[in-house]
PDB file of C-alpha atoms in Angstrom:
ATOM      1  CA  MET L   1       5.614  -2.180   6.811  1.00 56.00           C
ATOM      2  CA  ARG L   2       3.231  -4.838   5.533  1.00 67.00           C
ATOM      3  CA  LEU L   3       0.173  -3.502   3.732  1.00 66.00           C
ATOM      4  CA  SER L   4      -3.285  -4.847   4.438  1.00 67.00           C
ATOM      5  CA  VAL L   5      -5.293  -6.751   1.856  1.00 66.00           C
ATOM      6  CA  THR L   6      -7.639  -3.815   1.236  1.00 67.00           C
ATOM      7  CA  ALA L   7      -4.702  -1.434   0.779  1.00 71.00           C
ATOM      8  CA  ARG L   8      -3.110  -3.777  -1.743  1.00 74.00           C
ATOM      9  CA  ILE L   9      -6.407  -4.059  -3.614  1.00 72.00           C
ATOM     10  CA  ALA L  10      -6.667  -0.256  -3.745  1.00 72.00           C
ATOM     11  CA  LEU L  11      -3.100   0.072  -5.052  1.00 77.00           C
ATOM     12  CA  LEU L  12      -3.788  -2.611  -7.644  1.00 77.00           C
ATOM     13  CA  ALA L  13      -6.869  -0.721  -8.869  1.00 74.00           C
ATOM     14  CA  ILE L  14      -4.864   2.516  -9.120  1.00 75.00           C
ATOM     15  CA  GLY L  15      -2.053   0.787 -11.001  1.00 78.00           C
ATOM     16  CA  LEU L  16      -4.400  -0.887 -13.465  1.00 78.00           C
ATOM     17  CA  ALA L  17      -6.204   2.387 -14.199  1.00 74.00           C
ATOM     18  CA  LEU L  18      -2.894   4.196 -14.713  1.00 75.00           C
ATOM     19  CA  VAL L  19      -1.414   1.530 -16.981  1.00 80.00           C
ATOM     20  CA  SER L  20      -4.571   1.263 -19.094  1.00 78.00           C
ATOM     21  CA  ASN L  21      -4.701   5.025 -19.655  1.00 75.00           C
ATOM     22  CA  LEU L  22      -1.001   5.230 -20.492  1.00 76.00           C
ATOM     23  CA  VAL L  23      -1.308   2.386 -22.991  1.00 81.00           C
ATOM     24  CA  LEU L  24      -4.319   4.062 -24.596  1.00 79.00           C
ATOM     25  CA  VAL L  25      -2.583   7.443 -24.864  1.00 75.00           C
ATOM     26  CA  ALA L  26       0.586   5.830 -26.256  1.00 79.00           C
ATOM     27  CA  PHE L  27      -1.471   4.012 -28.880  1.00 82.00           C
ATOM     28  CA  VAL L  28      -3.245   7.238 -29.880  1.00 78.00           C
ATOM     29  CA  TRP L  29       0.079   9.110 -29.986  1.00 77.00           C
ATOM     30  CA  ARG L  30       1.634   6.484 -32.232  1.00 81.00           C
ATOM     31  CA  GLN L  31      -1.389   6.395 -34.496  1.00 81.00           C
ATOM     32  CA  ILE L  32      -1.441  10.184 -34.908  1.00 78.00           C
ATOM     33  CA  HIS L  33       2.306  10.218 -35.554  1.00 77.00           C
ATOM     34  CA  ASP L  34       2.041   7.606 -38.290  1.00 82.00           C
ATOM     35  CA  ASP L  35      -0.940   9.369 -39.867  1.00 82.00           C
ATOM     36  CA  ALA L  36       0.875  12.720 -39.843  1.00 79.00           C
ATOM     37  CA  ILE L  37       4.005  11.259 -41.452  1.00 83.00           C
ATOM     38  CA  ASP L  38       1.939   9.452 -44.092  1.00 86.00           C
ATOM     39  CA  ALA L  39       0.040  12.654 -44.903  1.00 84.00           C
ATOM     40  CA  LEU L  40       3.293  14.637 -45.165  1.00 83.00           C
ATOM     41  CA  ARG L  41       4.878  11.985 -47.401  1.00 88.00           C
ATOM     42  CA  ARG L  42       1.858  11.940 -49.682  1.00 89.00           C
ATOM     43  CA  ASP L  43       1.656  15.747 -49.961  1.00 87.00           C
ATOM     44  CA  THR L  44       5.400  16.088 -50.539  1.00 87.00           C
ATOM     45  CA  ILE L  45       5.470  13.489 -53.301  1.00 89.00           C
ATOM     46  CA  GLU L  46       2.413  15.006 -54.988  1.00 89.00           C
ATOM     47  CA  GLN L  47       3.918  18.503 -54.788  1.00 88.00           C
ATOM     48  CA  SER L  48       7.240  17.281 -56.166  1.00 89.00           C
ATOM     49  CA  ASP L  49       5.540  15.457 -59.061  1.00 90.00           C
ATOM     50  CA  ALA L  50       3.477  18.572 -59.894  1.00 90.00           C
ATOM     51  CA  LEU L  51       6.561  20.812 -59.948  1.00 89.00           C
ATOM     52  CA  VAL L  52       8.496  18.365 -62.121  1.00 89.00           C
ATOM     53  CA  ALA L  53       5.539  18.310 -64.524  1.00 90.00           C
ATOM     54  CA  VAL L  54       5.605  22.119 -64.687  1.00 89.00           C
ATOM     55  CA  TYR L  55       9.333  21.996 -65.467  1.00 87.00           C
ATOM     56  CA  ARG L  56       8.835  19.457 -68.233  1.00 88.00           C
ATOM     57  CA  THR L  57       6.102  21.516 -69.891  1.00 87.00           C
ATOM     58  CA  GLY L  58       7.434  25.059 -69.421  1.00 85.00           C
ATOM     59  CA  GLY L  59      11.066  24.678 -68.514  1.00 86.00           C
ATOM     60  CA  LEU L  60      12.928  26.518 -65.790  1.00 86.00           C
ATOM     61  CA  PRO L  61      11.113  29.891 -66.301  1.00 88.00           C
ATOM     62  CA  ALA L  62       7.685  28.306 -65.752  1.00 88.00           C
ATOM     63  CA  LEU L  63       8.976  26.440 -62.700  1.00 86.00           C
ATOM     64  CA  SER L  64      10.468  29.651 -61.291  1.00 86.00           C
ATOM     65  CA  ARG L  65       7.117  31.471 -61.669  1.00 87.00           C
ATOM     66  CA  THR L  66       5.279  28.612 -59.991  1.00 87.00           C
ATOM     67  CA  ILE L  67       7.699  28.663 -57.047  1.00 84.00           C
ATOM     68  CA  GLU L  68       7.330  32.426 -56.627  1.00 83.00           C
ATOM     69  CA  GLU L  69       3.535  32.118 -56.673  1.00 82.00           C
ATOM     70  CA  ALA L  70       3.639  29.333 -54.067  1.00 79.00           C
ATOM     71  CA  ARG L  71       5.685  31.401 -51.616  1.00 75.00           C
ATOM     72  CA  ALA L  72       3.824  32.795 -48.611  1.00 71.00           C
ATOM     73  CA  PRO L  73       5.381  35.770 -46.766  1.00 69.00           C
ATOM     74  CA  GLY L  74       6.568  34.782 -43.298  1.00 68.00           C
ATOM     75  CA  ASP L  75       5.914  31.065 -43.825  1.00 69.00           C
ATOM     76  CA  LEU L  76       9.225  29.460 -42.946  1.00 70.00           C
ATOM     77  CA  SER L  77       7.759  25.958 -42.758  1.00 77.00           C
ATOM     78  CA  LEU L  78       7.471  25.726 -46.564  1.00 80.00           C
ATOM     79  CA  ILE L  79      10.528  24.467 -48.441  1.00 83.00           C
ATOM     80  CA  ILE L  80      10.468  24.847 -52.206  1.00 85.00           C
ATOM     81  CA  ALA L  81      13.659  25.772 -54.055  1.00 85.00           C
ATOM     82  CA  ILE L  82      15.922  25.137 -57.002  1.00 86.00           C
ATOM     83  CA  VAL L  83      19.522  24.419 -56.005  1.00 85.00           C
ATOM     84  CA  ASP L  84      22.702  23.816 -57.976  1.00 84.00           C
ATOM     85  CA  SER L  85      24.925  20.769 -57.905  1.00 81.00           C
ATOM     86  CA  GLU L  86      26.648  22.048 -54.759  1.00 79.00           C
ATOM     87  CA  GLY L  87      23.395  22.369 -52.872  1.00 77.00           C
ATOM     88  CA  ARG L  88      23.251  26.187 -52.926  1.00 82.00           C
ATOM     89  CA  ARG L  89      19.824  27.730 -53.329  1.00 82.00           C
ATOM     90  CA  LYS L  90      19.201  29.661 -56.564  1.00 83.00           C
ATOM     91  CA  ILE L  91      15.442  30.290 -56.494  1.00 81.00           C
ATOM     92  CA  GLY L  92      12.733  29.812 -53.883  1.00 81.00           C
ATOM     93  CA  VAL L  93      12.595  29.485 -50.090  1.00 76.00           C
ATOM     94  CA  GLY L  94      14.653  27.283 -47.844  1.00 74.00           C
ATOM     95  CA  PRO L  95      18.166  27.132 -46.419  1.00 73.00           C
ATOM     96  CA  GLU L  96      21.008  28.667 -48.398  1.00 70.00           C
ATOM     97  CA  ASP L  97      22.793  25.311 -48.455  1.00 69.00           C
ATOM     98  CA  ILE L  98      20.463  22.324 -48.646  1.00 68.00           C
ATOM     99  CA  THR L  99      23.254  19.948 -47.621  1.00 63.00           C
ATOM    100  CA  ALA L 100      25.905  20.596 -45.009  1.00 48.00           C
ATOM    101  CA  ALA L 101      28.532  19.073 -47.336  1.00 48.00           C
ATOM    102  CA  GLY L 102      28.521  17.481 -50.765  1.00 58.00           C
ATOM    103  CA  PRO L 103      26.014  17.555 -53.621  1.00 69.00           C
ATOM    104  CA  PRO L 104      22.276  16.827 -53.201  1.00 75.00           C
ATOM    105  CA  ILE L 105      21.095  13.233 -53.467  1.00 79.00           C
ATOM    106  CA  SER L 106      17.897  12.289 -55.247  1.00 82.00           C
ATOM    107  CA  THR L 107      15.225  10.996 -52.846  1.00 84.00           C
ATOM    108  CA  SER L 108      11.465  10.609 -53.107  1.00 84.00           C
ATOM    109  CA  PHE L 109      10.916  11.401 -49.403  1.00 87.00           C
ATOM    110  CA  ARG L 110      13.120  11.913 -46.390  1.00 84.00           C
ATOM    111  CA  ILE L 111      12.836  13.267 -42.867  1.00 84.00           C
ATOM    112  CA  SER L 112      15.876  15.066 -41.448  1.00 79.00           C
ATOM    113  CA  THR L 113      17.347  18.494 -40.773  1.00 77.00           C
ATOM    114  CA  MET L 114      18.534  20.571 -43.716  1.00 76.00           C
ATOM    115  CA  GLY L 115      21.683  22.656 -44.092  1.00 70.00           C
ATOM    116  CA  LEU L 116      23.186  24.916 -41.428  1.00 72.00           C
ATOM    117  CA  ASP L 117      20.726  27.838 -41.401  1.00 70.00           C
ATOM    118  CA  ARG L 118      17.987  28.370 -38.866  1.00 73.00           C
ATOM    119  CA  PRO L 119      15.247  27.247 -38.475  1.00 69.00           C
ATOM    120  CA  TRP L 120      15.860  24.399 -40.919  1.00 69.00           C
ATOM    121  CA  SER L 121      18.980  23.169 -39.116  1.00 71.00           C
ATOM    122  CA  GLU L 122      17.132  22.969 -35.766  1.00 74.00           C
ATOM    123  CA  ARG L 123      13.914  21.228 -36.781  1.00 78.00           C
ATOM    124  CA  GLU L 124      13.253  18.187 -38.878  1.00 80.00           C
ATOM    125  CA  ALA L 125      11.559  18.471 -42.246  1.00 82.00           C
ATOM    126  CA  GLY L 126       9.988  16.077 -44.670  1.00 84.00           C
ATOM    127  CA  TYR L 127      11.228  16.782 -48.172  1.00 85.00           C
ATOM    128  CA  ALA L 128      11.925  15.344 -51.613  1.00 89.00           C
ATOM    129  CA  VAL L 129      14.880  16.023 -53.932  1.00 88.00           C
ATOM    130  CA  ARG L 130      14.388  15.571 -57.682  1.00 89.00           C
ATOM    131  CA  PRO L 131      16.855  16.296 -60.564  1.00 89.00           C
ATOM    132  CA  ILE L 132      15.742  18.861 -63.168  1.00 87.00           C
ATOM    133  CA  GLY L 133      18.370  19.299 -65.875  1.00 84.00           C
ATOM    134  CA  THR L 134      21.583  20.547 -64.300  1.00 86.00           C
ATOM    135  CA  TYR L 135      19.738  21.642 -61.148  1.00 88.00           C
ATOM    136  CA  TRP L 136      17.873  20.018 -58.321  1.00 88.00           C
ATOM    137  CA  LEU L 137      14.303  20.621 -57.146  1.00 89.00           C
ATOM    138  CA  VAL L 138      13.810  20.538 -53.370  1.00 88.00           C
ATOM    139  CA  SER L 139      10.246  20.622 -51.991  1.00 87.00           C
ATOM    140  CA  GLY L 140       8.811  19.808 -48.584  1.00 85.00           C
ATOM    141  CA  ARG L 141       7.759  21.261 -45.246  1.00 83.00           C
ATOM    142  CA  LEU L 142       8.995  21.499 -41.670  1.00 81.00           C
ATOM    143  CA  LEU L 143       7.290  19.246 -39.147  1.00 78.00           C
ATOM    144  CA  ASP L 144       5.650  22.181 -37.358  1.00 71.00           C
ATOM    145  CA  ASP L 145       2.177  20.707 -37.581  1.00 64.00           C
ATOM    146  CA  TRP L 146       3.371  17.437 -36.142  1.00 65.00           C
ATOM    147  CA  GLU L 147       5.227  19.230 -33.353  1.00 67.00           C
ATOM    148  CA  GLN L 148       2.041  21.074 -32.411  1.00 67.00           C
ATOM    149  CA  GLU L 149       0.167  17.782 -32.379  1.00 67.00           C
ATOM    150  CA  GLN L 150       2.945  16.274 -30.309  1.00 69.00           C
ATOM    151  CA  ARG L 151       2.651  19.039 -27.714  1.00 73.00           C
ATOM    152  CA  GLY L 152      -1.108  18.506 -27.659  1.00 73.00           C
ATOM    153  CA  ILE L 153      -0.621  14.795 -27.143  1.00 71.00           C
ATOM    154  CA  GLU L 154       1.842  15.442 -24.320  1.00 72.00           C
ATOM    155  CA  SER L 155      -0.716  17.685 -22.618  1.00 79.00           C
ATOM    156  CA  ALA L 156      -3.338  15.004 -23.129  1.00 74.00           C
ATOM    157  CA  LEU L 157      -0.937  12.437 -21.691  1.00 74.00           C
ATOM    158  CA  LEU L 158      -0.458  14.523 -18.556  1.00 78.00           C
ATOM    159  CA  ALA L 159      -4.211  15.043 -18.207  1.00 80.00           C
ATOM    160  CA  ALA L 160      -4.844  11.334 -18.768  1.00 74.00           C
ATOM    161  CA  THR L 161      -2.251  10.455 -16.127  1.00 75.00           C
ATOM    162  CA  LEU L 162      -3.899  12.721 -13.568  1.00 81.00           C
ATOM    163  CA  LEU L 163      -7.343  11.442 -14.532  1.00 78.00           C
ATOM    164  CA  SER L 164      -6.209   7.832 -14.264  1.00 73.00           C
ATOM    165  CA  LEU L 165      -4.791   8.502 -10.810  1.00 75.00           C
ATOM    166  CA  ALA L 166      -8.073  10.102  -9.719  1.00 80.00           C
ATOM    167  CA  LEU L 167     -10.126   7.251 -11.183  1.00 75.00           C
ATOM    168  CA  GLY L 168      -7.760   4.687  -9.695  1.00 72.00           C
ATOM    169  CA  ILE L 169      -7.983   6.239  -6.252  1.00 76.00           C
ATOM    170  CA  GLY L 170     -11.772   6.469  -6.505  1.00 78.00           C
ATOM    171  CA  GLY L 171     -12.082   2.910  -7.773  1.00 74.00           C
ATOM    172  CA  GLY L 172      -9.664   1.665  -5.129  1.00 73.00           C
ATOM    173  CA  LEU L 173     -11.682   3.312  -2.370  1.00 77.00           C
ATOM    174  CA  VAL L 174     -14.912   1.817  -3.694  1.00 79.00           C
ATOM    175  CA  VAL L 175     -13.390  -1.653  -3.968  1.00 75.00           C
ATOM    176  CA  THR L 176     -11.764  -1.329  -0.549  1.00 76.00           C
ATOM    177  CA  ARG L 177     -15.038  -0.272   1.042  1.00 80.00           C
ATOM    178  CA  TYR L 178     -16.925  -3.135  -0.579  1.00 78.00           C
ATOM    179  CA  VAL L 179     -14.342  -5.769   0.351  1.00 76.00           C
ATOM    180  CA  GLY L 180     -13.936  -4.361   3.869  1.00 77.00           C
ATOM    181  CA  ARG L 181     -17.702  -4.352   4.462  1.00 81.00           C
ATOM    182  CA  ARG L 182     -18.078  -7.966   3.360  1.00 79.00           C
ATOM    183  CA  LEU L 183     -15.087  -9.145   5.385  1.00 79.00           C
ATOM    184  CA  ASN L 184     -16.215  -7.224   8.465  1.00 82.00           C
ATOM    185  CA  GLY L 185     -19.633  -8.881   8.198  1.00 82.00           C
ATOM    186  CA  VAL L 186     -17.994 -12.317   8.217  1.00 82.00           C
ATOM    187  CA  ALA L 187     -15.725 -11.349  11.139  1.00 84.00           C
ATOM    188  CA  ASP L 188     -18.676 -10.038  13.190  1.00 85.00           C
ATOM    189  CA  VAL L 189     -20.584 -13.285  12.734  1.00 84.00           C
ATOM    190  CA  ILE L 190     -17.548 -15.359  13.736  1.00 83.00           C
ATOM    191  CA  GLU L 191     -17.031 -13.225  16.851  1.00 85.00           C
ATOM    192  CA  GLY L 192     -20.708 -13.569  17.761  1.00 83.00           C
ATOM    193  CA  VAL L 193     -20.569 -17.357  17.381  1.00 80.00           C
ATOM    194  CA  ALA L 194     -17.405 -17.468  19.467  1.00 82.00           C
ATOM    195  CA  GLY L 195     -19.298 -15.541  22.160  1.00 82.00           C
ATOM    196  CA  GLY L 196     -22.019 -18.215  22.268  1.00 80.00           C
ATOM    197  CA  ASP L 197     -24.644 -16.833  19.896  1.00 80.00           C
ATOM    198  CA  LEU L 198     -25.093 -19.698  17.449  1.00 77.00           C
ATOM    199  CA  SER L 199     -28.024 -17.989  15.727  1.00 81.00           C
ATOM    200  CA  ARG L 200     -25.780 -15.482  13.941  1.00 82.00           C
ATOM    201  CA  ARG L 201     -25.532 -15.832  10.161  1.00 83.00           C
ATOM    202  CA  VAL L 202     -23.638 -14.043   7.396  1.00 81.00           C
ATOM    203  CA  GLN L 203     -25.819 -11.997   5.055  1.00 80.00           C
ATOM    204  CA  THR L 204     -25.676 -12.982   1.386  1.00 77.00           C
ATOM    205  CA  ALA L 205     -26.302 -10.798  -1.642  1.00 72.00           C
ATOM    206  CA  ALA L 206     -28.193 -11.640  -4.809  1.00 69.00           C
ATOM    207  CA  GLY L 207     -24.987 -12.305  -6.747  1.00 67.00           C
ATOM    208  CA  ASP L 208     -22.807 -15.380  -6.855  1.00 71.00           C
ATOM    209  CA  ASP L 209     -19.342 -14.000  -6.188  1.00 71.00           C
ATOM    210  CA  ALA L 210     -16.650 -15.392  -3.925  1.00 76.00           C
ATOM    211  CA  PHE L 211     -18.022 -13.603  -0.849  1.00 76.00           C
ATOM    212  CA  ASP L 212     -21.509 -15.051  -1.404  1.00 79.00           C
ATOM    213  CA  ARG L 213     -20.086 -18.558  -1.783  1.00 81.00           C
ATOM    214  CA  LEU L 214     -18.038 -18.068   1.387  1.00 81.00           C
ATOM    215  CA  ALA L 215     -21.107 -16.813   3.263  1.00 83.00           C
ATOM    216  CA  THR L 216     -23.219 -19.735   2.046  1.00 84.00           C
ATOM    217  CA  ARG L 217     -20.670 -22.328   3.133  1.00 85.00           C
ATOM    218  CA  LEU L 218     -20.111 -20.606   6.477  1.00 85.00           C
ATOM    219  CA  ASN L 219     -23.856 -20.440   7.160  1.00 84.00           C
ATOM    220  CA  ALA L 220     -24.210 -24.128   6.288  1.00 87.00           C
ATOM    221  CA  MET L 221     -21.414 -24.952   8.735  1.00 87.00           C
ATOM    222  CA  LEU L 222     -23.061 -22.849  11.455  1.00 84.00           C
ATOM    223  CA  ASP L 223     -26.380 -24.635  10.849  1.00 86.00           C
ATOM    224  CA  LYS L 224     -24.659 -27.971  11.440  1.00 87.00           C
ATOM    225  CA  VAL L 225     -22.918 -26.667  14.556  1.00 84.00           C
ATOM    226  CA  GLU L 226     -26.192 -25.295  15.947  1.00 82.00           C
ATOM    227  CA  ARG L 227     -27.987 -28.589  15.252  1.00 85.00           C
ATOM    228  CA  LEU L 228     -25.190 -30.590  16.897  1.00 86.00           C
ATOM    229  CA  MET L 229     -25.253 -28.307  19.940  1.00 83.00           C
ATOM    230  CA  SER L 230     -29.042 -28.714  20.234  1.00 83.00           C
ATOM    231  CA  GLU L 231     -28.704 -32.492  20.086  1.00 82.00           C
ATOM    232  CA  LEU L 232     -25.883 -32.390  22.622  1.00 82.00           C
ATOM    233  CA  ARG L 233     -28.019 -30.230  24.930  1.00 81.00           C
ATOM    234  CA  LEU L 234     -30.867 -32.763  24.737  1.00 82.00           C
ATOM    235  CA  VAL L 235     -28.472 -35.588  25.553  1.00 79.00           C
ATOM    236  CA  THR L 236     -26.944 -33.785  28.527  1.00 84.00           C
ATOM    237  CA  ASP L 237     -30.394 -32.787  29.891  1.00 75.00           C
ATOM    238  CA  SER L 238     -31.604 -36.370  29.657  1.00 77.00           C
ATOM    239  CA  LEU L 239     -28.453 -37.636  31.328  1.00 75.00           C
ATOM    240  CA  ALA L 240     -28.801 -35.113  34.145  1.00 73.00           C
ATOM    241  CA  HIS L 241     -32.427 -36.134  34.656  1.00 65.00           C
ATOM    242  CA  ASP L 242     -31.475 -39.814  34.892  1.00 69.00           C
ATOM    243  CA  LEU L 243     -28.707 -39.058  37.380  1.00 69.00           C
ATOM    244  CA  ARG L 244     -31.045 -37.001  39.610  1.00 65.00           C
ATOM    245  CA  MET L 245     -33.703 -39.737  39.538  1.00 63.00           C
ATOM    246  CA  ARG L 246     -31.232 -42.430  40.514  1.00 64.00           C
ATOM    247  CA  ALA L 247     -29.642 -40.332  43.277  1.00 60.00           C
ATOM    248  CA  HIS L 248     -32.897 -39.397  45.099  1.00 54.00           C
ATOM    249  CA  PRO L 249     -34.308 -41.877  47.729  1.00 53.00           C
ATOM    250  CA  MET L 250     -37.923 -41.804  46.413  1.00 51.00           C
ATOM    251  CA  GLY L 251     -37.047 -42.005  42.777  1.00 51.00           C
ATOM    252  CA  GLU L 252     -39.170 -40.850  39.904  1.00 52.00           C
ATOM    253  CA  GLU L 253     -42.451 -40.409  41.881  1.00 52.00           C
ATOM    254  CA  PHE L 254     -40.782 -37.920  44.177  1.00 51.00           C
ATOM    255  CA  LEU L 255     -39.307 -35.913  41.290  1.00 52.00           C
ATOM    256  CA  MET L 256     -42.690 -35.676  39.558  1.00 53.00           C
ATOM    257  CA  GLY L 257     -44.391 -34.465  42.726  1.00 54.00           C
ATOM    258  CA  HIS L 258     -41.495 -32.193  43.483  1.00 50.00           C
ATOM    259  CA  ALA L 259     -42.000 -30.477  40.138  1.00 52.00           C
ATOM    260  CA  LEU L 260     -45.665 -29.736  41.012  1.00 50.00           C
ATOM    261  CA  LEU L 261     -44.862 -27.951  44.330  1.00 49.00           C
ATOM    262  CA  ALA L 262     -44.305 -24.274  44.791  1.00 49.00           C
ATOM    263  CA  PRO L 263     -40.683 -23.191  45.134  1.00 56.00           C
ATOM    264  CA  HIS L 264     -40.837 -22.622  48.938  1.00 53.00           C
ATOM    265  CA  GLN L 265     -42.628 -25.947  49.406  1.00 50.00           C
ATOM    266  CA  ALA L 266     -40.045 -27.775  47.310  1.00 51.00           C
ATOM    267  CA  ASP L 267     -37.209 -26.233  49.341  1.00 56.00           C
ATOM    268  CA  ALA L 268     -38.878 -27.242  52.633  1.00 56.00           C
ATOM    269  CA  LEU L 269     -39.388 -30.775  51.337  1.00 45.00           C
ATOM    270  CA  ASP L 270     -35.774 -31.048  50.259  1.00 54.00           C
ATOM    271  CA  HIS L 271     -34.669 -29.735  53.663  1.00 53.00           C
ATOM    272  CA  GLY L 272     -36.856 -32.288  55.443  1.00 51.00           C
ATOM    273  CA  PHE L 273     -35.370 -35.195  53.544  1.00 48.00           C
ATOM    274  CA  SER L 274     -31.802 -33.950  53.766  1.00 49.00           C
ATOM    275  CA  ALA L 275     -31.836 -33.362  57.567  1.00 49.00           C
ATOM    276  CA  PRO L 276     -32.114 -37.056  58.569  1.00 47.00           C
ATOM    277  CA  ALA L 277     -29.530 -37.941  56.030  1.00 44.00           C
ATOM    278  CA  ARG L 278     -27.138 -35.442  57.555  1.00 46.00           C
ATOM    279  CA  ALA L 279     -27.922 -36.704  61.061  1.00 47.00           C
ATOM    280  CA  GLY L 280     -27.318 -40.290  60.049  1.00 45.00           C
ATOM    281  CA  SER L 281     -24.023 -39.450  58.492  1.00 46.00           C
ATOM    282  CA  SER L 282     -22.686 -37.497  61.513  1.00 45.00           C
ATOM    283  CA  PRO L 283     -20.343 -39.407  63.902  1.00 49.00           C
ATOM    284  CA  ALA L 284     -21.790 -40.863  67.204  1.00 42.00           C
TER     285      ALA L 284
END
């Protein structure tokens, strides 16, 4: 089924509104994601540097006290622990085995799952691994905050999609009504002119859009057509007058007097002149 022009314009308006909203939401989502990762990287590196400084000034006992003080009951998103060369946790909070296999590897910041224990093995975390003597310091946090923001962005994306559809439908209806009204005005004038009413003209607005330019050119064409028809009517009336004057026996004087008579007198006069002519033309 072929869609009309107004229907295609409405669908185009809906599509443009939807695409623009999706692009905007995707840009915001990406921006928030990058900002959240940058903030987590910065906090993790600063926390790791502070803990290493505590170890250098007070040794392992001071670091152990600092880790115990930083622990919050029930907060599984925090990761701060001292592990051995096999990756097994000795002090602090976090998975029992930091690595699924092999020794820890020094890194300033990394995002991945940790070990085999829940919830660390199921959700990604941003963490740093630093060597401290014969042990390793692991500090970081699960991406819970980012996941909450991600769910919020997904809800916003759904709302924006619905809103864009509503705005697109509303805008499409407005555009369709405007275009349909202007086109119907042009069609009505053309139909009126085709019916013989050469005085019809297309209304123009104050703007200078495509419809106004079309209406101006169409009105100019209709003015020329009306002027040509008026001139043609004058020519045909003059020609008819000349033919009547030449065809009547008494010529122009009779036609001028004929025009001054009353209708019943003119008919009687015409009948009086036409009766002899009919008698003369009848066979003997």
